[in-house]
XYZ file of C-alpha atoms in Angstrom:
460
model
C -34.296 -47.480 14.117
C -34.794 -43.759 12.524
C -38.307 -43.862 13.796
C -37.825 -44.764 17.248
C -39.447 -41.834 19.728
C -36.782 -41.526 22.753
C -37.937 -39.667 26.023
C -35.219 -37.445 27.633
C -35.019 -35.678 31.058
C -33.316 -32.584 30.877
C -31.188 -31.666 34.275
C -29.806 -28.168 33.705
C -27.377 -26.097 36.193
C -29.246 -23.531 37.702
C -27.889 -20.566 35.750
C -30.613 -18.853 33.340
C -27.989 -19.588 30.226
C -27.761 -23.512 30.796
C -31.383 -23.441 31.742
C -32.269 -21.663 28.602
C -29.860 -23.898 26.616
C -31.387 -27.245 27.400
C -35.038 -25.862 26.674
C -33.544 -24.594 23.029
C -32.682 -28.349 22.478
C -35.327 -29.592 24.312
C -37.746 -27.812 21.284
C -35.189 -29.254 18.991
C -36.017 -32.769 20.378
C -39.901 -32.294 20.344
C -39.870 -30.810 17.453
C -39.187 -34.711 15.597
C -41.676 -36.264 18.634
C -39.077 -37.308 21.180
C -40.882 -36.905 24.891
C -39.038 -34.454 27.892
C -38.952 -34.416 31.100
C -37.403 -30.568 31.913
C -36.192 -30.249 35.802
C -36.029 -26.449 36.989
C -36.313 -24.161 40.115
C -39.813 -23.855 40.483
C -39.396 -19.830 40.432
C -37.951 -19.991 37.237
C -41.116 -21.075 35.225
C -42.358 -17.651 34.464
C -39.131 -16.706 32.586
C -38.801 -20.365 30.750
C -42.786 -20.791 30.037
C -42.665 -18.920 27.050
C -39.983 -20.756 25.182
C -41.598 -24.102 25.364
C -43.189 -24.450 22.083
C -44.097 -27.791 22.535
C -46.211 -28.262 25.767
C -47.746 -31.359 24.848
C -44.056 -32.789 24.364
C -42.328 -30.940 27.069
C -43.394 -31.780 30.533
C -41.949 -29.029 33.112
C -40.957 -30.503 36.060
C -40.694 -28.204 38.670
C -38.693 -28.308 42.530
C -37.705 -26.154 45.514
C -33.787 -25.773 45.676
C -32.527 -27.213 48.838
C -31.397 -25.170 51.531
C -27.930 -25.296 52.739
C -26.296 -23.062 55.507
C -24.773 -19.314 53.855
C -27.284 -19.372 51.121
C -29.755 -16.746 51.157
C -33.125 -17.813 51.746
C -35.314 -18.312 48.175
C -32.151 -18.321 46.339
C -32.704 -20.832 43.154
C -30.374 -19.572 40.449
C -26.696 -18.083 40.183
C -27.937 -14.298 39.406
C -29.191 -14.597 42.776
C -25.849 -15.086 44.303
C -22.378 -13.849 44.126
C -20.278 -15.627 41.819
C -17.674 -17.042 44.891
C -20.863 -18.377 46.542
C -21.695 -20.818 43.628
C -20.029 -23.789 45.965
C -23.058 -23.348 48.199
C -25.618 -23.253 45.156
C -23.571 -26.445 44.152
C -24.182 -28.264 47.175
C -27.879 -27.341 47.114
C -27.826 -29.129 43.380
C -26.229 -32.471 45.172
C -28.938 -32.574 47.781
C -31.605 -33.125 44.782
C -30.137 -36.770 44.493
C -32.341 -39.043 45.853
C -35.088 -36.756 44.203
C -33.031 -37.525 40.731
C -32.864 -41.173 41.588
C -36.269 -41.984 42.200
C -37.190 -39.640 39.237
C -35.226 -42.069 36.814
C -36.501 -44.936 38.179
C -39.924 -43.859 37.864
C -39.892 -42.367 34.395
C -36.974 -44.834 32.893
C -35.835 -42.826 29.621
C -33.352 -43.474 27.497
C -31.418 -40.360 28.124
C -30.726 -37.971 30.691
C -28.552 -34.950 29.867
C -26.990 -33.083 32.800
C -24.126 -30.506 33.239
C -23.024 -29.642 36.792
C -24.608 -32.528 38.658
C -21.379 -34.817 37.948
C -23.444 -37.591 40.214
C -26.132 -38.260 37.195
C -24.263 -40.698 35.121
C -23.609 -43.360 38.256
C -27.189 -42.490 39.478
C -28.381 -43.292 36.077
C -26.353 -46.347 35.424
C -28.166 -48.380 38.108
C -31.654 -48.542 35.782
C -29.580 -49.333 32.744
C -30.517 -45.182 31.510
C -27.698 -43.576 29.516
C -26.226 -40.114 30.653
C -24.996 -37.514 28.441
C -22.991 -34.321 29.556
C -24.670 -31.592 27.420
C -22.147 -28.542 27.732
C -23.327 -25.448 27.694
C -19.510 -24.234 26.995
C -18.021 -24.303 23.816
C -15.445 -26.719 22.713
C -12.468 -24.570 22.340
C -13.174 -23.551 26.393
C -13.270 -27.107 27.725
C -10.151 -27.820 25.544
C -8.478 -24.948 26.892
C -9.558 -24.239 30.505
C -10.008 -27.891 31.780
C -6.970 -28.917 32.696
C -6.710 -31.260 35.250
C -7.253 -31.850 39.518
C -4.654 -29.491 40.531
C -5.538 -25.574 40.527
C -3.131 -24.616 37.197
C -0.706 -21.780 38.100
C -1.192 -18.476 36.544
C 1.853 -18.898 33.640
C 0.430 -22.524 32.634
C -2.944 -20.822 32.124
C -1.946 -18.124 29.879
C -0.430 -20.424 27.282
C -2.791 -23.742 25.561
C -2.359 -27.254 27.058
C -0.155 -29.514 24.639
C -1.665 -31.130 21.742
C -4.006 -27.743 21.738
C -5.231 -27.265 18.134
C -2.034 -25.398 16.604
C -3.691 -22.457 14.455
C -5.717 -21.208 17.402
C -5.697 -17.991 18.516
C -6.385 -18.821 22.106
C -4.635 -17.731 24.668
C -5.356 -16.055 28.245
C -4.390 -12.575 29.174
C -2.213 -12.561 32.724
C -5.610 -11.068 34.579
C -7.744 -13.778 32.721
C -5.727 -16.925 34.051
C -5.378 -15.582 37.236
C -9.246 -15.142 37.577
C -9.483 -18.665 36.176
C -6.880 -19.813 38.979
C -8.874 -18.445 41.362
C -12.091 -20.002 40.260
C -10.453 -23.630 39.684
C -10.270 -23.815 43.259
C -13.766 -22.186 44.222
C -14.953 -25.111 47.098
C -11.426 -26.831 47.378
C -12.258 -26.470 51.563
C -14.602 -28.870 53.508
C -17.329 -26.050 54.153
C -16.459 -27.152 58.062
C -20.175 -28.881 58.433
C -18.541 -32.627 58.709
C -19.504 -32.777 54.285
C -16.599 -32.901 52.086
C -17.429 -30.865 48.909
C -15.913 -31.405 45.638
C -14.189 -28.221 44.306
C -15.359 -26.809 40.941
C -13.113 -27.835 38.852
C -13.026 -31.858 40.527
C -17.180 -31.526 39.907
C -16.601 -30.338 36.156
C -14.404 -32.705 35.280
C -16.515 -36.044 36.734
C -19.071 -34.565 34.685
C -17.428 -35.011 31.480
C -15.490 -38.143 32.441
C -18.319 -40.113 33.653
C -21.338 -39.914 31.394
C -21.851 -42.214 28.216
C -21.023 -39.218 25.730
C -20.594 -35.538 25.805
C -22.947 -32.985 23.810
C -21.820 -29.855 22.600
C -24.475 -26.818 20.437
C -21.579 -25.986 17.642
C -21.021 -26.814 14.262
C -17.666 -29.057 13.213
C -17.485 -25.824 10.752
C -16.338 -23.676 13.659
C -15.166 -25.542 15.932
C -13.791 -29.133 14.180
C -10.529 -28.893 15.762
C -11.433 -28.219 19.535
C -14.251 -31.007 19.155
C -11.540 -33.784 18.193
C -9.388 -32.581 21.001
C -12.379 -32.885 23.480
C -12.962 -36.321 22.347
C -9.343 -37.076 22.734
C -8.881 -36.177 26.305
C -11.865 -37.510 27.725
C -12.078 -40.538 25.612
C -15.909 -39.747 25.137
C -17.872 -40.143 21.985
C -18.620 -35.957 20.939
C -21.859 -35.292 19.547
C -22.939 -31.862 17.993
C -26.154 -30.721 17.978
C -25.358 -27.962 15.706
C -26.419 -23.814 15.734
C -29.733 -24.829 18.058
C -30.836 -21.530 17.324
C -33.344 -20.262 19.178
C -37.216 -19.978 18.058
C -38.346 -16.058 17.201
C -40.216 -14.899 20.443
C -43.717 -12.965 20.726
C -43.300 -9.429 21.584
C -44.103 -8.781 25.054
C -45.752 -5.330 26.619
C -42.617 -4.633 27.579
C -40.204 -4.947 24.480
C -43.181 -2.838 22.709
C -42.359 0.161 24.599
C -38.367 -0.249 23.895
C -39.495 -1.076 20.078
C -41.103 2.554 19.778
C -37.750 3.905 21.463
C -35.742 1.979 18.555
C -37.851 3.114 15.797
C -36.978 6.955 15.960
C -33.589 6.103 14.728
C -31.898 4.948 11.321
C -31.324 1.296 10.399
C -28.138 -0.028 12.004
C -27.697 3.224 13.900
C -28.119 1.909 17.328
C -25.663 0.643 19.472
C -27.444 -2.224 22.015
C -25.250 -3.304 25.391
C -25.639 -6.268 27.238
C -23.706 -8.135 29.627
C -26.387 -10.872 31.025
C -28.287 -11.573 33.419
C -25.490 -12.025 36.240
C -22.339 -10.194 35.301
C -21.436 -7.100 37.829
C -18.814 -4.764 36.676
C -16.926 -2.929 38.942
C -18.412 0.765 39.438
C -15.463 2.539 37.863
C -15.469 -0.086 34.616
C -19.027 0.356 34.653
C -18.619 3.861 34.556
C -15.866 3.857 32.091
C -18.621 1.637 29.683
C -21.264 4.128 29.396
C -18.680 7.095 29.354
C -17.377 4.696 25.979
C -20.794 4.525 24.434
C -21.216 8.234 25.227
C -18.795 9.193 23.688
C -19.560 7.668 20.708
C -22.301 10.210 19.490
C -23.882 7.229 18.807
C -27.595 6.097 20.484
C -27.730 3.559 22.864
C -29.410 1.273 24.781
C -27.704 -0.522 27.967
C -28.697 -3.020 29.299
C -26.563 -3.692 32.605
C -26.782 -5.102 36.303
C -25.996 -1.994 39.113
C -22.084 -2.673 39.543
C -20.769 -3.847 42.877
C -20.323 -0.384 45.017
C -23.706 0.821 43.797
C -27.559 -0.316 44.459
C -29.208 1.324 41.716
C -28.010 2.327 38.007
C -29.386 5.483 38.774
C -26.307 6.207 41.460
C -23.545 4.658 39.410
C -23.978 6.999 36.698
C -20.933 9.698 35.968
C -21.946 13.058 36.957
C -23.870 14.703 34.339
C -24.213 12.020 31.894
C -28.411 11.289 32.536
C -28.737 14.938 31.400
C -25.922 14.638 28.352
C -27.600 11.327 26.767
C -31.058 12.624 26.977
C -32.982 11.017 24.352
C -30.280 9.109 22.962
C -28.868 6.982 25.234
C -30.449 4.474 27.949
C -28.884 2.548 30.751
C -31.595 0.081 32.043
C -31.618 -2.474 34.575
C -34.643 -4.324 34.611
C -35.279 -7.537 31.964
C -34.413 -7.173 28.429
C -36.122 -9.766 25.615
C -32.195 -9.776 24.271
C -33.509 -12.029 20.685
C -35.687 -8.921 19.927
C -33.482 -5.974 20.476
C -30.744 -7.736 18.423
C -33.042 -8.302 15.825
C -34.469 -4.653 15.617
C -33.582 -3.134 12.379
C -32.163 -0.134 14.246
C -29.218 -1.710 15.894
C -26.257 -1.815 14.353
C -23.586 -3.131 17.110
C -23.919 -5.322 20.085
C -21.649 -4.701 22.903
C -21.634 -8.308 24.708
C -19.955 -10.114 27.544
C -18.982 -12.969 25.236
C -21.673 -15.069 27.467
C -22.138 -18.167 24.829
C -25.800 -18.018 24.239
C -25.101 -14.073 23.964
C -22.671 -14.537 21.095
C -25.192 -17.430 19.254
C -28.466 -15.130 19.023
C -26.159 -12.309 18.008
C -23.876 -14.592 15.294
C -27.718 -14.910 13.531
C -28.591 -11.443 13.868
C -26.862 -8.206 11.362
C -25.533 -5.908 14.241
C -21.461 -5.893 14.093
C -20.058 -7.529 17.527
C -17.955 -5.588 20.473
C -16.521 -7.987 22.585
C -15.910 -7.056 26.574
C -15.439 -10.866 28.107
C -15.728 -10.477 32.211
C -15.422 -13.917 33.243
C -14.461 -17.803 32.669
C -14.973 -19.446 29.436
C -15.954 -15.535 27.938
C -12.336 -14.954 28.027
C -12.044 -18.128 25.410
C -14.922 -17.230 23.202
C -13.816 -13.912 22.922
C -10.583 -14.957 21.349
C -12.721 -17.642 18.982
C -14.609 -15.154 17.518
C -12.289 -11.610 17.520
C -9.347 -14.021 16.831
C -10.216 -17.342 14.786
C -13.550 -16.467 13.513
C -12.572 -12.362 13.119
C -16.472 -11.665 13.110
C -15.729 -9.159 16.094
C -13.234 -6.870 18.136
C -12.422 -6.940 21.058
C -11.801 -4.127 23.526
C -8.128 -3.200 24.923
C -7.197 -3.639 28.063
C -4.885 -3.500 30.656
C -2.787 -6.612 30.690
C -1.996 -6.599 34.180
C -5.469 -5.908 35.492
C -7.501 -6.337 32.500
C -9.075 -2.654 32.723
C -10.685 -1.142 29.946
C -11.025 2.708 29.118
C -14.075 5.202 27.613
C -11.679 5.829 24.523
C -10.811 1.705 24.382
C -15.016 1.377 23.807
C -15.334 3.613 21.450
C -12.750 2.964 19.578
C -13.641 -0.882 19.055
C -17.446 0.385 18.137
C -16.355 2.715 15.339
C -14.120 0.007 14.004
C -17.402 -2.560 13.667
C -19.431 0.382 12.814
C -18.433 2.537 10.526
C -18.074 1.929 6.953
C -15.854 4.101 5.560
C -13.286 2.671 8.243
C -9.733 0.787 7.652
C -9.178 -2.452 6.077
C -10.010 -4.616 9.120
C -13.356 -2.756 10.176
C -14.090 -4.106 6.694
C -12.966 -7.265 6.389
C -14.876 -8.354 10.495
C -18.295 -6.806 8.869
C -17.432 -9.143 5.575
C -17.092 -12.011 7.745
C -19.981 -11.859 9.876
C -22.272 -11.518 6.995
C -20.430 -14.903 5.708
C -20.715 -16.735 9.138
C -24.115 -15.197 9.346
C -25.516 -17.077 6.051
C -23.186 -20.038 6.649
C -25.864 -20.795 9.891
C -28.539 -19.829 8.513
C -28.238 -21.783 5.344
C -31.215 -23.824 4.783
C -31.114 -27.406 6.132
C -27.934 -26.833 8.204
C -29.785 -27.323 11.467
C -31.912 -29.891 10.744
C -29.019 -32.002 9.767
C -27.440 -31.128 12.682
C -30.214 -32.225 15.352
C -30.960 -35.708 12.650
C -27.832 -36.595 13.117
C -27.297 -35.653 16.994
C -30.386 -38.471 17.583
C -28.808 -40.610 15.898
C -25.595 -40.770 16.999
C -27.508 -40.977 20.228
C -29.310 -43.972 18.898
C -25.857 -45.718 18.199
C -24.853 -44.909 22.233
C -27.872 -46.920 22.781
């Protein structure tokens, strides 16, 4: 049974972190001879080309999104859309059906492992092929956030649905569950065209109720407790497949030039930002970040989308500030390789998001965590890690609106940073380092992805 070589066809959501996620595993997979099949946007190759490590093993599959009516023309993935236009980029994913279907039949593996396209596991059932929901969330967020078919009211959101694990710290700010509100109910409406769509949260939770099992990338170390109550509600078998850390990257020509910038500064000295490749801030929050890292006296390198009211970085930058960080401080908005920067011996603090594969190359990395959630399920693993996990802080904010201030960011960042500060700037940097070696100990992952195929062997 051990030896048994399964082939797999990965069908991400298109979203660079899920994409990005199911290649990780994919490598994972190849790694011990199992045989891919990886569906994505055919513009997408040149940014996932590089992480396949095993061609041979990995067979890219590549397809043109399907139009539908309100989505711009050549859009493929989510950064090329506003977030309340993801219904649209949703249908275009449940056009690809028949394409799915007659891929399965042709190719007949033993798994297929979807996310967002909920239809998989009934398409997949006709040729006797087992689906599993790999879930590019963690845990604790589909325990918390997933509630049920009705849009949850803004005071059930802020407190955890019943049986919730009891020492978590996870709870939702008044702002936070009423942007989750809001987006439980993104596509509730027939989009008028005579097509009834499902609304988000109705296409999330097929997804997990349907398939054969549901896959998670965490450890039972971390997250034990939100696993079990996964596997309680949805009456699915939960399989981990562990840390799958991501493979160090070759430097590109570009990272080289931002390696030279890093190297005229002391180890750890550096603060990096980065908040993804699709979240927008608002221009004043936007402005209110880089006025925070300013005013650290810190360097710094941003890396950061233009916000909303702006079209370039260049004209939603305070007043005087280009000329004040001369030298010392960067706010860029092209692509950053975000594995390398994290690992550059120079930076010392990551300002993140909370986006989940954000938080997983930085939990392996030494640079102290700053945690600024925007959206979703970063609201949730913001909490996990400043609250259960206390390997980060989080900044203040506004309870009614969720706004941040310049003095909030750099207050957080000298906590992390600086070591002659109080008890609990000491005690987050002691337990990142622990965390840190905990998943990097030797073996961990390996046991992790053994086990993963063959609890998938036993769904078989």
């Amino acid at each position: 049974m051990e030896d048994k070589k399964l082939t797999f066809i990965m069908y991400p959501w298109y979203a660079m972190g899920h994409l990005t996620a199911f290649l990780h595993l994919s490598n994972k997979l190849a790694h011990r001879g199992h045989k891919i099949f990886y569906l994505h946007p055919a513009k997408t190759i040149s940014k996932l080309e590089k992480f396949n490590l095993y061609p041979q093993l990995i067979n890219f599959k590549s397809f043109t999104v399907p139009h539908v009516e309100g989505l711009p023309l050549g859009a493929e993935t989510t950064s090329d859309i506003p977030i309340f236009n993801q219904d649209l980029l949703c249908q275009a994913l449940d056009l690809t059906k028949p394409k799915i279907d007659s891929l399965i039949q042709e190719i007949k593996p033993h798994f297929i492992l979807y996310d967002f396209a909920y239809w998989v596991p009934s398409v997949a059932r006709k040729y006797g092929v087992k689906s599993i929901h790999y879930c590019s969330i963690t845990p604790s967020s589909v325990g918390y956030l997933m509630r049920g078919e009705q849009p949850t009211t803004e005071p059930e959101m802020m407190e955890p649905p019943p049986g919730f694990p009891v020492n978590s710290s996870i709870k939702l700010h008044k702002y936070e569950a009423r942007l989750i509100a809001a987006l439980h109910s993104i596509g509730k409406d027939s989009s008028g065209s005579g097509t009834a769509t499902v609304s988000f949260t109705q296409r999330l939770l097929l997804a997990f109720q349907d398939g054969d099992a549901i896959a998670f990338k965490t450890t039972r170390e971390i997250e034990g407790p939100y696993c079990d109550f996964v596997e309680n509600k949805f009456k699915k078998p939960v399989v981990l497949a562990g840390p799958v850390l991501p493979e160090p990257t070759e430097t590109s020509n570009t990272e080289e030039n931002w390696s030279k910038w890093l190297e005229q500064f002391d180890e750890k000295s550096v603060i990096f930002c980065a908040f993804g490749s699709e979240c927008k801030l608002k221009k004043d929050q936007f402005q209110e970040l880089v006025l925070g890292l300013e005013l650290t006296g810190v360097p710094f390198f941003a890396a950061l989308k233009p916000p909303f009211e702006a079209e370039t970085i260049e004209e939603a930058l305070p007043e005087g500030f280009k000329e004040r960080t001369q030298g010392k401080g960067i706010v860029h908005s092209g692509w950053v390789e975000q594995q390398l920067m994290l690992s550059h011996p120079s930076v010392g603090c990551f300002v993140t998001h909370c986006g989940g594969n954000s938080l997983s190359e930085a939990m392996i990395n030494e640079c102290q965590l700053v945690l600024v959630p925007n959206f979703g399920d970063q609201f949730v693993n913001a909490r996990l890690f400043g609250g259960d996990l206390k390997v980060g802080v989080e900044v203040e904010r506004d309870e009614e609106n969720g706004f941040f201030t310049r003095e909030g960011v750099c207050k957080a960042i000298k906590l992390v940073m600086n070591d002659e500060s109080n008890e609990e700037g000491s005690n987050i940097r002691a337990n990142r380092a622990k965390w840190r070696e905990f998943l990097l100990s030797k073996g961990l992952e390996d046991s992790y992805i053994d086990a993963f195929v063959q609890k998938l062997q036993t769904v078989l």
